[in-house]
Short mmCIF file of C-alpha atoms in Angstrom, two decimals:
data_model
loop_
_atom_site.label_atom_id
_atom_site.label_comp_id
_atom_site.label_asym_id
_atom_site.label_seq_id
_atom_site.Cartn_x
_atom_site.Cartn_y
_atom_site.Cartn_z
CA UNK A 1 275.32 28.50 218.06
CA UNK A 2 275.46 28.73 214.24
CA UNK A 3 278.04 27.53 212.31
CA UNK A 4 277.54 29.05 209.33
CA UNK A 5 279.86 32.73 209.30
CA UNK A 6 280.85 31.43 212.82
CA UNK A 7 284.19 32.08 212.65
CA UNK A 8 286.74 33.90 210.48
CA UNK A 9 288.63 31.13 208.28
CA UNK A 10 291.77 29.96 209.71
CA UNK A 11 292.80 27.07 208.29
CA UNK A 12 296.14 27.39 205.88
CA UNK A 13 294.85 24.72 203.12
CA UNK A 14 291.71 23.75 201.78
CA UNK A 15 289.28 22.57 204.01
CA UNK A 16 288.97 18.64 203.66
CA UNK A 17 285.48 17.68 203.39
CA UNK A 18 285.07 13.37 203.98
CA UNK A 19 282.36 11.71 202.26
CA UNK A 20 281.78 8.42 203.85
CA UNK A 21 279.25 5.82 201.98
CA UNK A 22 279.08 2.50 203.11
CA UNK A 23 276.28 0.62 201.02
CA UNK A 24 275.03 0.67 197.29
CA UNK A 25 271.50 2.38 197.84
CA UNK A 26 273.55 5.12 199.94
CA UNK A 27 275.86 5.81 197.24
CA UNK A 28 273.59 6.31 194.59
CA UNK A 29 271.75 8.61 196.40
CA UNK A 30 274.86 10.41 197.18
CA UNK A 31 276.33 10.31 193.75
CA UNK A 32 275.67 13.81 192.15
CA UNK A 33 276.77 15.35 195.55
CA UNK A 34 279.93 13.60 195.89
CA UNK A 35 280.46 14.71 192.40
CA UNK A 36 279.28 17.98 192.58
CA UNK A 37 282.07 18.45 195.65
CA UNK A 38 285.34 16.47 194.29
CA UNK A 39 284.80 19.49 191.52
CA UNK A 40 284.65 22.03 193.82
CA UNK A 41 288.02 24.10 193.93
CA UNK A 42 287.17 25.87 197.60
CA UNK A 43 287.59 22.11 199.02
CA UNK A 44 289.41 18.77 199.19
CA UNK A 45 286.97 16.33 199.30
CA UNK A 46 288.06 12.63 199.76
CA UNK A 47 285.46 9.63 199.22
CA UNK A 48 286.08 7.10 201.64
CA UNK A 49 284.56 3.58 200.45
CA UNK A 50 283.43 1.03 203.62
CA UNK A 51 281.08 -1.31 204.48
CA UNK A 52 279.04 -3.17 202.10
CA UNK A 53 280.49 -2.00 199.35
CA UNK A 54 283.29 -4.18 199.95
CA UNK A 55 281.38 -7.20 200.80
CA UNK A 56 281.35 -9.95 198.06
CA UNK A 57 278.00 -10.86 199.12
CA UNK A 58 276.15 -7.42 198.46
CA UNK A 59 277.77 -7.24 195.15
CA UNK A 60 281.49 -5.61 195.83
CA UNK A 61 279.87 -2.38 194.64
CA UNK A 62 282.88 -0.73 195.24
CA UNK A 63 283.57 -1.79 191.57
CA UNK A 64 280.30 0.41 190.35
CA UNK A 65 281.85 3.23 192.14
CA UNK A 66 284.98 2.97 190.37
CA UNK A 67 283.30 2.53 187.15
CA UNK A 68 281.23 5.43 187.37
CA UNK A 69 284.66 7.54 186.92
CA UNK A 70 284.45 9.12 191.12
CA UNK A 71 287.49 9.16 192.67
CA UNK A 72 288.21 7.00 195.73
CA UNK A 73 290.23 7.99 198.38
CA UNK A 74 290.52 5.02 200.41
CA UNK A 75 288.69 1.89 201.19
CA UNK A 76 288.52 0.29 204.89
CA UNK A 77 286.87 -3.10 205.42
CA UNK A 78 284.82 -3.04 208.45
CA UNK A 79 282.12 -6.11 208.28
CA UNK A 80 282.12 -9.13 210.03
CA UNK A 81 280.63 -11.91 208.11
CA UNK A 82 277.03 -12.54 209.12
CA UNK A 83 273.60 -11.51 209.32
CA UNK A 84 272.68 -11.70 212.89
CA UNK A 85 272.77 -8.79 215.60
CA UNK A 86 276.09 -9.52 217.12
CA UNK A 87 277.72 -9.36 213.83
CA UNK A 88 276.14 -6.11 213.42
CA UNK A 89 277.41 -4.86 216.59
CA UNK A 90 280.72 -6.27 216.12
CA UNK A 91 281.18 -4.51 212.20
CA UNK A 92 280.16 -1.26 214.37
CA UNK A 93 282.76 -1.55 216.85
CA UNK A 94 284.89 -2.45 214.41
CA UNK A 95 284.17 0.48 212.31
CA UNK A 96 285.07 2.89 215.05
CA UNK A 97 288.77 1.21 215.45
CA UNK A 98 289.51 1.50 211.82
CA UNK A 99 288.35 4.95 211.11
CA UNK A 100 289.55 6.71 214.58
CA UNK A 101 293.10 5.68 212.91
CA UNK A 102 291.59 6.71 208.95
CA UNK A 103 290.64 10.30 210.84
CA UNK A 104 293.64 10.59 212.77
CA UNK A 105 295.94 10.06 209.65
CA UNK A 106 293.89 12.15 207.33
CA UNK A 107 292.36 14.92 209.66
CA UNK A 108 289.25 15.28 208.19
CA UNK A 109 288.09 18.74 209.05
CA UNK A 110 284.24 17.96 208.19
CA UNK A 111 282.78 13.99 207.56
CA UNK A 112 279.92 13.75 205.43
CA UNK A 113 277.36 11.02 206.35
CA UNK A 114 273.86 10.10 205.23
CA UNK A 115 271.28 8.19 206.69
CA UNK A 116 270.82 5.28 209.46
CA UNK A 117 272.77 2.39 208.67
CA UNK A 118 274.33 0.68 211.54
CA UNK A 119 278.08 0.73 210.33
CA UNK A 120 277.91 4.58 210.86
CA UNK A 121 277.13 4.31 214.29
CA UNK A 122 280.74 3.12 215.29
CA UNK A 123 282.12 5.74 212.55
CA UNK A 124 280.05 8.93 213.46
CA UNK A 125 281.50 7.88 217.21
CA UNK A 126 284.60 8.10 216.65
CA UNK A 127 284.05 11.33 215.24
CA UNK A 128 282.71 12.56 218.29
CA UNK A 129 285.17 11.38 220.43
CA UNK A 130 287.96 12.93 218.52
CA UNK A 131 286.52 16.14 217.92
CA UNK A 132 286.21 16.20 214.52
CA UNK A 133 282.67 17.45 212.56
CA UNK A 134 279.88 15.48 211.34
CA UNK A 135 277.23 16.81 208.45
CA UNK A 136 274.25 14.78 208.43
CA UNK A 137 271.74 13.85 205.57
CA UNK A 138 268.48 12.16 206.21
CA UNK A 139 267.97 13.07 210.07
CA UNK A 140 264.09 13.45 211.71
CA UNK A 141 262.94 10.72 209.48
CA UNK A 142 261.19 7.70 211.13
CA UNK A 143 261.14 4.22 210.45
CA UNK A 144 259.54 2.47 213.62
CA UNK A 145 259.69 -1.08 211.82
CA UNK A 146 263.74 -1.12 212.04
CA UNK A 147 266.87 -0.47 214.37
CA UNK A 148 267.61 2.31 211.88
CA UNK A 149 265.36 5.12 214.04
CA UNK A 150 267.51 4.67 217.01
CA UNK A 151 270.78 4.91 214.80
CA UNK A 152 269.90 8.00 212.85
CA UNK A 153 268.83 9.98 216.46
CA UNK A 154 272.17 9.01 217.93
CA UNK A 155 273.56 10.36 214.30
CA UNK A 156 271.70 13.48 214.89
CA UNK A 157 272.73 14.28 218.14
CA UNK A 158 276.39 13.47 217.12
CA UNK A 159 276.29 16.30 214.38
CA UNK A 160 277.11 19.37 213.89
CA UNK A 161 275.25 20.29 210.65
CA UNK A 162 272.09 18.44 209.29
CA UNK A 163 270.34 18.47 205.80
CA UNK A 164 267.29 17.29 206.03
CA UNK A 165 264.42 16.23 203.47
CA UNK A 166 261.53 18.40 203.83
CA UNK A 167 259.95 21.00 206.89
CA UNK A 168 258.66 17.81 209.22
CA UNK A 169 262.17 16.51 209.43
CA UNK A 170 264.18 19.79 210.33
CA UNK A 171 261.27 19.69 213.11
CA UNK A 172 261.78 16.62 214.54
CA UNK A 173 265.59 17.30 214.37
CA UNK A 174 265.21 20.15 216.05
CA UNK A 175 263.23 18.43 218.86
CA UNK A 176 265.99 16.80 219.44
CA UNK A 177 267.80 19.85 220.98
CA UNK A 178 269.45 20.82 217.61
CA UNK A 179 269.84 25.01 216.61
CA UNK A 180 267.37 25.96 214.36
CA UNK A 181 270.25 27.44 212.36
CA UNK A 182 272.14 24.19 212.03
CA UNK A 183 269.42 22.42 210.21
CA UNK A 184 268.56 23.19 206.14
CA UNK A 185 265.82 21.67 204.83
CA UNK A 186 267.51 21.03 201.08
CA UNK A 187 265.14 18.08 200.21
CA UNK A 188 266.10 14.26 199.45
CA UNK A 189 269.52 13.69 197.40
CA UNK A 190 268.38 10.68 195.88
CA UNK A 191 265.80 13.15 193.89
CA UNK A 192 268.57 14.49 192.14
CA UNK A 193 269.35 11.54 190.52
CA UNK A 194 265.68 11.44 188.70
CA UNK A 195 266.42 14.62 187.11
CA UNK A 196 270.04 14.28 186.09
CA UNK A 197 270.48 10.89 185.27
CA UNK A 198 270.05 9.56 181.75
CA UNK A 199 268.15 6.03 182.39
CA UNK A 200 268.47 2.89 180.25
CA UNK A 201 265.81 2.10 177.46
CA UNK A 202 263.61 -0.70 178.64
CA UNK A 203 265.46 -2.98 175.86
CA UNK A 204 269.00 -1.50 176.89
CA UNK A 205 267.86 -3.10 180.60
CA UNK A 206 266.61 -5.79 179.45
CA UNK A 207 269.92 -6.62 177.55
CA UNK A 208 272.16 -5.56 180.35
CA UNK A 209 270.65 -7.84 182.53
CA UNK A 210 270.17 -10.95 179.85
CA UNK A 211 266.60 -10.63 180.79
CA UNK A 212 264.46 -9.75 178.01
CA UNK A 213 261.03 -8.05 179.03
CA UNK A 214 257.71 -9.44 178.04
CA UNK A 215 254.90 -8.21 180.31
CA UNK A 216 254.41 -4.99 182.95
CA UNK A 217 257.43 -5.75 185.57
CA UNK A 218 257.36 -4.90 189.55
CA UNK A 219 260.56 -3.88 191.07
CA UNK A 220 260.87 -5.66 194.74
CA UNK A 221 262.62 -5.66 197.42
CA UNK A 222 262.46 -6.79 201.09
CA UNK A 223 264.49 -6.21 203.70
CA UNK A 224 264.33 -7.81 206.83
CA UNK A 225 262.57 -6.09 210.11
CA UNK A 226 264.23 -6.03 212.71
CA UNK A 227 261.54 -4.49 215.23
CA UNK A 228 258.11 -6.31 214.89
CA UNK A 229 255.92 -8.04 217.04
CA UNK A 230 253.90 -9.72 214.77
CA UNK A 231 254.83 -12.52 212.12
CA UNK A 232 258.98 -13.68 211.98
CA UNK A 233 261.00 -12.29 209.11
CA UNK A 234 260.63 -15.36 207.37
CA UNK A 235 257.36 -15.68 207.90
CA UNK A 236 256.47 -12.35 206.69
CA UNK A 237 258.59 -13.21 203.07
CA UNK A 238 257.02 -16.59 202.66
CA UNK A 239 253.47 -14.74 202.74
CA UNK A 240 254.67 -11.75 200.45
CA UNK A 241 256.04 -14.50 198.27
CA UNK A 242 253.15 -16.77 197.81
CA UNK A 243 251.44 -13.10 196.84
CA UNK A 244 253.58 -13.06 194.07
CA UNK A 245 253.49 -16.49 192.55
CA UNK A 246 249.94 -15.76 192.30
CA UNK A 247 250.88 -12.64 189.95
CA UNK A 248 253.38 -14.03 187.46
CA UNK A 249 250.99 -14.74 184.82
CA UNK A 250 250.31 -11.24 184.88
CA UNK A 251 253.22 -9.57 185.65
CA UNK A 252 257.10 -10.47 185.38
CA UNK A 253 259.33 -9.74 188.67
CA UNK A 254 262.94 -7.54 188.84
CA UNK A 255 263.94 -8.71 192.34
CA UNK A 256 266.84 -7.21 194.22
CA UNK A 257 268.52 -8.95 197.24
CA UNK A 258 267.80 -7.63 200.99
CA UNK A 259 270.33 -5.91 202.44
CA UNK A 260 271.95 -7.89 205.29
CA UNK A 261 270.33 -7.00 208.36
CA UNK A 262 269.46 -10.25 210.82
CA UNK A 263 267.37 -12.77 208.63
CA UNK A 264 268.69 -11.40 205.35
CA UNK A 265 270.61 -14.76 204.94
CA UNK A 266 267.36 -16.57 205.12
CA UNK A 267 265.76 -14.16 202.81
CA UNK A 268 268.39 -14.95 200.38
CA UNK A 269 267.90 -18.06 200.23
CA UNK A 270 264.20 -18.09 199.97
CA UNK A 271 264.21 -15.79 197.14
CA UNK A 272 266.68 -18.59 195.58
CA UNK A 273 264.17 -20.80 195.93
CA UNK A 274 261.17 -18.82 194.45
CA UNK A 275 263.39 -17.94 191.45
CA UNK A 276 263.87 -21.65 190.78
CA UNK A 277 260.31 -22.57 190.69
CA UNK A 278 259.34 -19.25 188.39
CA UNK A 279 262.53 -18.50 186.27
CA UNK A 280 260.06 -17.61 183.39
CA UNK A 281 258.53 -15.01 184.64
CA UNK A 282 261.43 -13.97 187.76
CA UNK A 283 264.68 -11.99 187.37
CA UNK A 284 266.97 -12.21 190.95
CA UNK A 285 269.70 -10.09 190.97
CA UNK A 286 271.99 -8.64 194.18
CA UNK A 287 272.29 -5.13 193.39
CA UNK A 288 271.14 -3.36 190.02
CA UNK A 289 273.65 -0.54 190.71
CA UNK A 290 272.23 2.69 190.75
CA UNK A 291 271.78 3.79 187.45
CA UNK A 292 269.66 0.23 186.55
CA UNK A 293 267.87 0.28 189.76
CA UNK A 294 266.62 4.27 188.30
CA UNK A 295 265.79 2.72 185.10
CA UNK A 296 263.75 0.03 186.32
CA UNK A 297 261.95 2.26 188.71
CA UNK A 298 261.27 4.08 185.52
CA UNK A 299 259.86 1.87 183.63
CA UNK A 300 258.06 -0.56 186.19
CA UNK A 301 254.34 -1.17 185.96
CA UNK A 302 254.45 -0.18 190.15
CA UNK A 303 256.90 -0.47 193.33
CA UNK A 304 256.50 -3.29 195.64
CA UNK A 305 258.20 -4.26 199.22
CA UNK A 306 259.21 -2.36 202.19
CA UNK A 307 262.16 -0.39 200.73
CA UNK A 308 262.08 3.19 201.37
CA UNK A 309 262.58 3.51 197.38
CA UNK A 310 259.30 3.00 197.05
CA UNK A 311 258.27 6.25 199.33
CA UNK A 312 261.02 8.55 198.33
CA UNK A 313 262.06 8.53 194.75
CA UNK A 314 259.33 6.52 193.33
CA UNK A 315 256.52 9.77 193.90
CA UNK A 316 259.02 11.69 191.32
CA UNK A 317 258.23 9.06 188.72
CA UNK A 318 254.31 8.95 189.80
CA UNK A 319 254.71 5.46 190.34
CA UNK A 320 252.87 3.30 192.70
CA UNK A 321 254.26 1.76 195.43
CA UNK A 322 252.73 -1.47 197.64
CA UNK A 323 254.33 -0.99 200.58
CA UNK A 324 254.14 -3.99 202.98
CA UNK A 325 254.07 -4.10 206.51
CA UNK A 326 255.54 -1.87 209.21
CA UNK A 327 259.25 -1.26 208.17
CA UNK A 328 258.46 2.00 206.97
CA UNK A 329 255.73 3.10 209.44
CA UNK A 330 255.85 6.62 210.44
CA UNK A 331 258.03 7.71 207.30
CA UNK A 332 256.61 10.41 205.11
CA UNK A 333 255.08 9.20 202.46
CA UNK A 334 252.92 10.36 199.21
CA UNK A 335 250.09 9.52 197.60
CA UNK A 336 251.71 7.31 195.21
CA UNK A 337 252.08 4.35 198.51
CA UNK A 338 249.69 1.79 199.29
CA UNK A 339 250.25 0.72 202.76
CA UNK A 340 249.33 -2.89 203.28
CA UNK A 341 249.47 -5.68 206.29
CA UNK A 342 251.37 -8.92 205.93
CA UNK A 343 248.52 -10.82 204.50
CA UNK A 344 248.27 -12.59 201.24
CA UNK A 345 244.75 -11.23 200.78
CA UNK A 346 245.24 -7.55 201.24
CA UNK A 347 248.65 -7.64 199.28
CA UNK A 348 246.82 -8.74 196.24
CA UNK A 349 243.66 -6.31 196.79
CA UNK A 350 246.80 -3.68 197.00
CA UNK A 351 248.42 -4.96 193.83
CA UNK A 352 244.96 -4.20 191.78
CA UNK A 353 244.66 -0.86 192.87
CA UNK A 354 248.19 -0.06 192.26
CA UNK A 355 247.99 -2.10 188.48
CA UNK A 356 244.59 0.14 187.75
CA UNK A 357 244.33 2.54 185.29
CA UNK A 358 242.59 5.27 187.59
CA UNK A 359 245.22 5.40 190.34
CA UNK A 360 248.44 5.50 188.02
CA UNK A 361 246.70 8.42 186.20
CA UNK A 362 245.54 9.88 189.86
CA UNK A 363 249.37 10.35 190.41
CA UNK A 364 250.75 11.83 187.32
CA UNK A 365 249.85 15.55 188.74
CA UNK A 366 251.02 14.50 192.45
CA UNK A 367 253.93 16.23 193.88
CA UNK A 368 256.54 14.60 196.26
CA UNK A 369 257.07 15.57 199.93
CA UNK A 370 261.03 14.50 199.80
CA UNK A 371 261.72 17.48 197.40
CA UNK A 372 262.00 18.78 193.62
CA UNK A 373 265.53 17.55 193.09
CA UNK A 374 268.01 20.64 192.97
CA UNK A 375 268.90 19.29 196.62
CA UNK A 376 272.36 19.36 195.68
CA UNK A 377 272.69 23.32 194.39
CA UNK A 378 271.01 23.98 198.24
CA UNK A 379 274.00 21.72 199.88
CA UNK A 380 276.28 23.49 197.90
CA UNK A 381 275.41 26.52 199.06
CA UNK A 382 275.59 25.77 202.73
CA UNK A 383 279.16 24.65 202.39
CA UNK A 384 280.11 27.47 200.35
CA UNK A 385 279.43 29.86 203.47
CA UNK A 386 280.94 27.72 206.24
CA UNK A 387 283.81 29.66 208.19
CA UNK A 388 286.37 27.37 208.97
CA UNK A 389 287.57 25.38 211.30
CA UNK A 390 284.03 24.34 212.52
CA UNK A 391 283.21 24.48 216.24
CA UNK A 392 282.19 21.15 217.33
CA UNK A 393 280.82 22.40 220.93
CA UNK A 394 276.76 22.23 220.68
CA UNK A 395 273.84 23.94 222.84
CA UNK A 396 270.82 22.32 223.29
CA UNK A 397 268.17 24.40 221.80
CA UNK A 398 265.16 24.18 224.60
CA UNK A 399 262.11 24.48 222.47
CA UNK A 400 260.04 25.36 225.88
CA UNK A 401 259.42 21.59 227.65
CA UNK A 402 259.35 21.67 231.30
#
């Protein structure tokens, strides 16, 4: 069943598209899409801000959204204090309750969400139970080291439209039973930033951080891992920080806080202690914001840690990534990625490779498996062909299994 040109338009008002953002990273990725949809005269585009955007410990990044001149329709607090699994489950439940009221009051014709954050599980569940169509970005991806996989695939099954970043991911969404004509390979949204955004110079970046770079620097982010049979999360970070301590004579290190997955609070404590011992060569910040992060990505020697940015955005800037541990296991990667176990000697060896002139030269002509940075135009094209209202009824697509 196709949702494109499926019905005659029967709405008497402009179709209302509600974009929901829950985190700094996600908003940065969706920035140009939000701008474009809010400027589109054929729809009424609303932006709902929730999740970590409203948490002071995560930088209260709703202020960043407003500073970019983006129109915020409403903010919805759903986060329960804490980093553990119970807090995540309760936050998701509160999201379901709160957005049930939001959806009833605002009556969106389409809800747009991106990715796999656990907060979205309750929000999208509310939409599904209220027969509100959902468009999902970045389905079909795999991250075996975290529970995000489960959330991502669950959202896929509750969505009517799917915008994926490559043909491999499109195939996985179809494998989950989604109709092929509802799954669109548009490329990764975050690459639009690299193509369009005016980044800061290295000098301006340092001035904005009150940290003046004197040596090549490593852009470092290390998130907790929720599914791992090896070292516990804190033990993993201790190994990684030990390796970093051996690098401060050669590199400066720009570190951002982890997300608020289980173990995040302990991670922050360890990072603060590491910073206190290495203040001359290490700068720590809760959130760079997407403009400064993209600027840091452009100017860094290489990316290090276990953030998806090293796999998705870094290839477009020909930046090496030292990807540590199994958080990103299963995710598509380009030739810029050096995968390494949580082992100090192995990490240092990978760093030597990432910093080598020969390896960095080899990336100059490498392609990015996540697209070319023209994603928004493709999404707008699909949105323009929708016949409203969208039918929520879904038919399972059988690929021939017995």
